[in-house]
Coordinates of C-alpha atoms in Angstrom, one line a residue:
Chain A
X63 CA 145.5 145.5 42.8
X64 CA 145.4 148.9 42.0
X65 CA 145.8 151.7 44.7
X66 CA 142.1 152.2 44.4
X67 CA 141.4 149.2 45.0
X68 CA 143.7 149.0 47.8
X69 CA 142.3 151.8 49.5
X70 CA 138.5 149.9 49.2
X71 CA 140.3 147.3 50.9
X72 CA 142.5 147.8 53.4
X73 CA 141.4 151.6 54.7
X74 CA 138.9 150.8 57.8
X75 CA 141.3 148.5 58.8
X76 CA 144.3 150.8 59.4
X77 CA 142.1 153.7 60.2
X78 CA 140.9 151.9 63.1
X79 CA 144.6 151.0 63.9
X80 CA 145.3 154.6 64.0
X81 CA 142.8 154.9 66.5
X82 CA 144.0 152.8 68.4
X83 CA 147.4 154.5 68.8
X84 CA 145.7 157.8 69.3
X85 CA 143.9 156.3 72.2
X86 CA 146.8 154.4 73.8
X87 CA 149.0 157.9 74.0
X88 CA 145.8 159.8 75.3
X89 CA 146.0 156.5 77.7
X90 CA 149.3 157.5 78.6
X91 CA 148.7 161.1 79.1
X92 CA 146.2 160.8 81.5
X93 CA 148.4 158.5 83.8
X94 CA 149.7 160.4 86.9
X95 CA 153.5 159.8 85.7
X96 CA 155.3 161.9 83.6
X97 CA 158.1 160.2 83.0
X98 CA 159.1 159.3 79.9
X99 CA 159.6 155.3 78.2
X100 CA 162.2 154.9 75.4
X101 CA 159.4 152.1 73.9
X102 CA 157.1 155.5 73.3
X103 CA 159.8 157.5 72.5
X104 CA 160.7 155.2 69.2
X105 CA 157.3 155.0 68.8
X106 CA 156.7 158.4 67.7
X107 CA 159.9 158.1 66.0
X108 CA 158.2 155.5 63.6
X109 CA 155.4 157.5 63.2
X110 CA 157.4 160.4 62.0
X111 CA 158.5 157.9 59.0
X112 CA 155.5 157.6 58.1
X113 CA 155.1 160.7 56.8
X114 CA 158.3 159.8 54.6
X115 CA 156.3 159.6 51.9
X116 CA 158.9 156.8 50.4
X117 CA 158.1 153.5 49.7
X118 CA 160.2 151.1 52.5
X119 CA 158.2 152.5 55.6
X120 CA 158.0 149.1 56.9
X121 CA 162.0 148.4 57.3
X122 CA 162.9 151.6 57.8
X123 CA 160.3 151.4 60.5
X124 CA 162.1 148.3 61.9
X125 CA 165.5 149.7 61.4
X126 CA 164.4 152.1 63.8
X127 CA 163.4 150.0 66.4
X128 CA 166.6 147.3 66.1
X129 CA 170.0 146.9 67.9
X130 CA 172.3 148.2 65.6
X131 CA 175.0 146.9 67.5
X132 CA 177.5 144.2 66.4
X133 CA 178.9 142.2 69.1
X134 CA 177.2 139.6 71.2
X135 CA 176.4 140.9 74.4
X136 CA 178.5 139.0 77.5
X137 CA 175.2 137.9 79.2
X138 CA 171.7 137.3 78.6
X139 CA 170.1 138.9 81.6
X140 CA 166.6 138.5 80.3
X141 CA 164.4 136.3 78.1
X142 CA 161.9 138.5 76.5
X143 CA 162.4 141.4 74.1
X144 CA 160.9 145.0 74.6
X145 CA 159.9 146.3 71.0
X146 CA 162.4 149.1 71.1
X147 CA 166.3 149.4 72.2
X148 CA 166.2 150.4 75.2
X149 CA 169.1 153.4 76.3
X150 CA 171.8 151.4 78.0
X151 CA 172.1 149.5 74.7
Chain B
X22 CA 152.1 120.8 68.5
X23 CA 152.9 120.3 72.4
X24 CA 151.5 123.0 73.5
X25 CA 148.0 123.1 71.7
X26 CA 145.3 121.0 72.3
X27 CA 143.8 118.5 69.6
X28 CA 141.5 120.5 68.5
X29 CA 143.7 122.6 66.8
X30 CA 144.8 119.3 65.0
X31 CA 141.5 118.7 63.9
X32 CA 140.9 122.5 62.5
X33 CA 144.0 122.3 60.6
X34 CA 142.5 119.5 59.2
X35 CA 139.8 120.7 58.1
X36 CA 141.6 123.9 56.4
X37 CA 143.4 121.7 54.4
X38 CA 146.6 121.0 56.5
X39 CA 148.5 117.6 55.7
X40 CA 151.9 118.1 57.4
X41 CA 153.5 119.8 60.3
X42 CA 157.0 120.3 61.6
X43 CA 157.3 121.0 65.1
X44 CA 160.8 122.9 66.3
X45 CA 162.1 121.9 69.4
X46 CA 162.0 125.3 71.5
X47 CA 161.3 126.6 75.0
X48 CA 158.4 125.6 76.9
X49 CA 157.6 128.8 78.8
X50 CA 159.6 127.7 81.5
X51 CA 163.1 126.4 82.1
X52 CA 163.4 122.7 82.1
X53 CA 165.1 121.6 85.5
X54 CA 167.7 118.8 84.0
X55 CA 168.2 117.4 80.9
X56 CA 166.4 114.5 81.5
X57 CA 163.6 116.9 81.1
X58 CA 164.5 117.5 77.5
X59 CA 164.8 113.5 77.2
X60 CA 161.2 113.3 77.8
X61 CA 160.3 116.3 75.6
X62 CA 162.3 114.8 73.1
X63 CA 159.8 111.5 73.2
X64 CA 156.8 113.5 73.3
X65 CA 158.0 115.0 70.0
X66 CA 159.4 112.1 68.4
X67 CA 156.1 109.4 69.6
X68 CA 153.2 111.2 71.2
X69 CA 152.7 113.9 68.7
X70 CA 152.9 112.1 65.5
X71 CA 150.1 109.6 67.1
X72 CA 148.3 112.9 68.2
X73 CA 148.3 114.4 64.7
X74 CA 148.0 111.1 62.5
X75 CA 144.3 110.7 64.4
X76 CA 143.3 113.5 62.1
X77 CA 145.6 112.6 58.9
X78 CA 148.5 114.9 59.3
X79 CA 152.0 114.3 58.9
X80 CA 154.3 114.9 61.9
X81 CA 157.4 116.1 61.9
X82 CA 160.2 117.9 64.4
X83 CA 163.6 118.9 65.1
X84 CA 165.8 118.7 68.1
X85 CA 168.0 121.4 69.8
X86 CA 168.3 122.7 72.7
X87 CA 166.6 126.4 72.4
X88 CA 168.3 129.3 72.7
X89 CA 166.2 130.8 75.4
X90 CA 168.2 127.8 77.7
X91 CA 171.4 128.2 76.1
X92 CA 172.6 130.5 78.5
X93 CA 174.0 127.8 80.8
X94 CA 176.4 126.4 78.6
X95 CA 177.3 123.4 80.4
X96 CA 173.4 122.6 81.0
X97 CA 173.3 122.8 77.4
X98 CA 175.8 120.5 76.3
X99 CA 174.8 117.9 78.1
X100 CA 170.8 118.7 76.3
X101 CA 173.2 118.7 73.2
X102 CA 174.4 115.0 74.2
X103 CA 171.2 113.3 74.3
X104 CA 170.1 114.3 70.9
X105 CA 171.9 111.7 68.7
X106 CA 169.6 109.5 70.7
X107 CA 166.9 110.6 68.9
X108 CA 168.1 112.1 65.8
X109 CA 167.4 108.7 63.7
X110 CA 163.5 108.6 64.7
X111 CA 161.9 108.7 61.6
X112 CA 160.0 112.0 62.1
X113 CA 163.4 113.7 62.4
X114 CA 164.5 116.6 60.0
X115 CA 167.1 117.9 61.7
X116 CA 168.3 119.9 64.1
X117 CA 166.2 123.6 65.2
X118 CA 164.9 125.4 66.0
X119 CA 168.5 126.8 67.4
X120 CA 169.8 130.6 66.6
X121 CA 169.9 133.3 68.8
X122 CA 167.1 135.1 71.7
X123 CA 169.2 137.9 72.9
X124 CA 172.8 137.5 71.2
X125 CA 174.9 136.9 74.2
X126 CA 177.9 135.0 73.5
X127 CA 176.9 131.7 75.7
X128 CA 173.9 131.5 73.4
X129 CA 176.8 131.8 70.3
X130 CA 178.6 129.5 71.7
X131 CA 175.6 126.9 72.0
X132 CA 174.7 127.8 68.5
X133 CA 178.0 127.3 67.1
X134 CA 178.4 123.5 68.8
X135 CA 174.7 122.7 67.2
X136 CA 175.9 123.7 64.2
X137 CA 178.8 121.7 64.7
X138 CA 176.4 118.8 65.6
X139 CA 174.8 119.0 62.3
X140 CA 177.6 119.1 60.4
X141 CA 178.9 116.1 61.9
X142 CA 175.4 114.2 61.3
X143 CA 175.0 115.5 58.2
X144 CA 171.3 117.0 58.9
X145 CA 168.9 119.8 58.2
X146 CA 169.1 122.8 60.4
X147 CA 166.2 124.8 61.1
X148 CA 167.1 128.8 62.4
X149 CA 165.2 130.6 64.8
X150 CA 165.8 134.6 64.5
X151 CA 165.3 136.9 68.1
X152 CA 162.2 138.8 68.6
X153 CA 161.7 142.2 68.0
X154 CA 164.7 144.9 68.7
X155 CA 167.5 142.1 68.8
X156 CA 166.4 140.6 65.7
X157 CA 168.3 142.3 62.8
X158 CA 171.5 141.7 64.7
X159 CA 171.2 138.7 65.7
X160 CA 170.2 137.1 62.1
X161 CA 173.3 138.9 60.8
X162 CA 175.4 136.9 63.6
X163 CA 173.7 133.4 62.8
X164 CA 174.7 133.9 59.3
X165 CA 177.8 134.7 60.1
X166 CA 178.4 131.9 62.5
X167 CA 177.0 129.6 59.6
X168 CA 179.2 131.1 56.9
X169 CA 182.3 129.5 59.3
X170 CA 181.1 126.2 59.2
X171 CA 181.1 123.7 55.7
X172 CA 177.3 123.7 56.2
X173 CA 175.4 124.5 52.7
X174 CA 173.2 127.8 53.3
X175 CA 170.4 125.6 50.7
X176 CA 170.0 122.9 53.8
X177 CA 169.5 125.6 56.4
X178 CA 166.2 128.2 56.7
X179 CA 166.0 130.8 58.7
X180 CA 163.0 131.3 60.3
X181 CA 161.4 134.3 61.5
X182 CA 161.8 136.9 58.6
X183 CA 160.7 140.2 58.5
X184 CA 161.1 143.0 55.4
X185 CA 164.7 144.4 57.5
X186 CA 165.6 140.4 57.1
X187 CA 164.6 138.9 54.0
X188 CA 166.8 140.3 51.3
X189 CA 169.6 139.4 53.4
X190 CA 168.7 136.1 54.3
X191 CA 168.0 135.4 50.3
X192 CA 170.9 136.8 49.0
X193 CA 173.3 135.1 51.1
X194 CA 171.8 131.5 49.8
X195 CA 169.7 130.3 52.6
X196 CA 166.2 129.4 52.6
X197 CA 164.0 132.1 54.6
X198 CA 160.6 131.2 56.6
X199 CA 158.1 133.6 57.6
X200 CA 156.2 133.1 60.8
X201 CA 152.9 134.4 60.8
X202 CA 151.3 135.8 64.0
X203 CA 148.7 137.6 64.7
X204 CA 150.6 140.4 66.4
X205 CA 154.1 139.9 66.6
X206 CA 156.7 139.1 63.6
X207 CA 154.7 139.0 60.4
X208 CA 150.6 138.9 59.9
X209 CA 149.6 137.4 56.9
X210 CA 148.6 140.7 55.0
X211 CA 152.6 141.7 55.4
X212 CA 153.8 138.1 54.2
X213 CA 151.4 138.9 50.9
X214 CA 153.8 142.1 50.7
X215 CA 156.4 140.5 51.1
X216 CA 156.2 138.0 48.6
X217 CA 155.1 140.2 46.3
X218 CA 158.2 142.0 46.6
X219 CA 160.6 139.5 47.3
X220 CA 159.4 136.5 44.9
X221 CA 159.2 133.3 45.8
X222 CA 162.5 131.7 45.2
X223 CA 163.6 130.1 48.9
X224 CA 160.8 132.0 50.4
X225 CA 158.1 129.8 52.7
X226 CA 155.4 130.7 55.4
X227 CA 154.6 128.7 58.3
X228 CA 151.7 129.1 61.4
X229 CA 153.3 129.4 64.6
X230 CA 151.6 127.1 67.0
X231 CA 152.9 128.3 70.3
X232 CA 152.4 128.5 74.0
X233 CA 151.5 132.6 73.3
X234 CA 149.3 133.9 71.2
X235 CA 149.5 132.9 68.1
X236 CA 146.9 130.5 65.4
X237 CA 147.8 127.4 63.5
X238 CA 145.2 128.7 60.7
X239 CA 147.4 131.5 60.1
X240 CA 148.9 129.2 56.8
X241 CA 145.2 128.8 55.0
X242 CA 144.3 132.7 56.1
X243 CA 147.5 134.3 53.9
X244 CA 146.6 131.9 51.6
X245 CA 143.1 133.0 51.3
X246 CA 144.8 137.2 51.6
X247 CA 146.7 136.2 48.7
X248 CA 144.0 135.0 46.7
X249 CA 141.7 138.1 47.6
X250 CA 144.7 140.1 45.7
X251 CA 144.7 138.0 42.5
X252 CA 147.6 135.5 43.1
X253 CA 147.4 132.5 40.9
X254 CA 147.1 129.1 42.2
X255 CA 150.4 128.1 41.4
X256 CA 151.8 131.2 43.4
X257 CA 150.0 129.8 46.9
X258 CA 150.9 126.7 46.3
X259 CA 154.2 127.4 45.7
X260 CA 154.9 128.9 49.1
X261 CA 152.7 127.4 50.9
X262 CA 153.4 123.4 50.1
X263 CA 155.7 123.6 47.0
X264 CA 158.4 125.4 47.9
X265 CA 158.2 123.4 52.3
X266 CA 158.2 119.9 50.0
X267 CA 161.5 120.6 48.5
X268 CA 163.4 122.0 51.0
X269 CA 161.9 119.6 53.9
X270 CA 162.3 116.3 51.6
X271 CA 166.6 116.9 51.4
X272 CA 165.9 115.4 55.0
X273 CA 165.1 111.6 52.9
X274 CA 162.3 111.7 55.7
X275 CA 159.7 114.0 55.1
X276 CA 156.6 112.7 53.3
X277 CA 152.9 114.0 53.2
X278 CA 150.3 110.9 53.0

């Protein structure tokens, strides 16, 4: 496909996903807390790569967002995963 | 597909499905004794291919304890004990899905005996990689703890790639699945990326078919994003059925009627 063609494709699509980030921080902001969540915190962090303007977003992306610890850990404490790594990692 | 109901069976039908493998993995819940697994183990080895021969597909599964109930490592051997019971049912490809969930060294531990297990019975292993932030690591550590056993990487897949994966899982000889969700792990539209920038050589997709969101079409719809892009024929086929026939059929039992 050429990038053109790409574009025709594929641009309402991620514009609307845009959107929808906007509207979930707004979502955020107007909540009464101020605290602040590592999972947004590396969120923005992706979405300063995007503006890499390198080819490789997508891993670097998911680089971001990884363990990059080597060990096993001595106890699984929890099942599920939280998108980001969170600060006592 | 324990989890799903039948009409899912009979959609993947009709979009052209003709064979399934079902992993073994965790239910949502912790099973209470292995005795629970027992009976999971015969819905997966009798029920389900009954279930999914009504509408002409193939069943298949593998056996393991997950890793998500590895953490109790002696409840987990003794889930590990009863699966010789089962292995020589004839939809049997191995053992899997086993790996990692959030790298502790019980779940190492677990994974490094099952390993052991199909070494010693000379089957198929099928890899499950952790979700989201715990994923790159722990992939790195399943390959490791496979590299230490005699196991050849072209009878293992690891499941569960993503682009920080892939090249990795390639290079260091194994086969490499991609899961497709519609949310988590890989959508179809990044497995077309993907592909196209990783080949095809040892490289499949598969539909999850969980408990959680997630769509059994999700096969036919990257085959239908890769055709919207100009992909051959051959090129779909190829990881969609070609490339799942060869490595599933160094099990002597897979077969698509």
């Amino acid at each position: 496909m050429t990038k053109e063609e790409i574009v025709d494709r594929y641009f309402l699509e991620h514009r609307a996903k845009v959107l929808d980030i906007a509207a979930f921080l707004d979502r955020i902001d107007r909540a009464e807390e101020n605290a602040s969540d590592f999972r947004i915190e590396a969120l923005l962090s992706c979405i300063k790569e995007l503006h890499s303007g390198k080819e490789g977003r997508t891993q670097r992306i998911l680089d971001l967002l990884s363990d990059q610890t080597k060990e096993p850990i001595d106890h699984a404490g929890m099942k599920g995963a939280s998108g980001a790594v969170p600060p006592t990692s | 597909m324990v989890s799903r109901t039948t009409d899912d069976y009979q959609r993947m039908a009709q979009a052209g499905c003709v064979a399934i493998t079902e992993p073994a993995f965790w239910a949502g819940f912790d099973r209470s004794s292995a005795q629970g697994f027992s009976d999971y183990f015969r819905q997966l080895t009798d029920t389900e291919p009954k279930r999914a021969a009504t509408y002409g597909i193939s069943h298949h599964c593998w056996l393991c304890i997950n890793s998500k109930e590895s953490e109790d490592v002696g409840f987990a051997r003794e889930v590990i004990s009863i699966i010789p019971d089962f292995i020589d049912c004839d939809n049997v490809l191995g053992i899997g899905e086993i790996g990692l969930n959030k790298n502790s060294k019980n779940e190492l531990i677990i994974l490094e005996e099952q390993l052991a297990l199909a070494q010693r019975m000379n089957q198929l292993v099928l890899v499950h990689t952790p979700h989201l932030e715990d994923k790159l690591k722990g992939t790195n550590l399943i390959m490791d703890a496979i590299d230490n056993t005699s196991l050849d990487p072209s009878r293992v897949l690891i499941d569960h790639v993503e682009e920080h994966t892939v090249r990795a899982v390639l290079d260091r000889g194994f086969w490499a699945g991609m899961t497709l969700y519609p949310d988590s792990k890989c959508t179809p539209q990044r497995a077309a990326d993907i592909i196209e920038m990783h080949g095809t050589d040892r490289l499949w997709i598969n539909s999850a078919g969980d408990w959680g969101p997630s769509d059994p079409l999700a096969v036919p719809k990257c085959r239908v994003e890769l055709a919207s892009r100009g992909h051959s024929q051959a090129l779909i086929n190829t990881i969609s059925y070609d490339n799942p026939l060869s490595f599933l059929s160094q099990s002597g039992k897979f077969s698509v009627k």
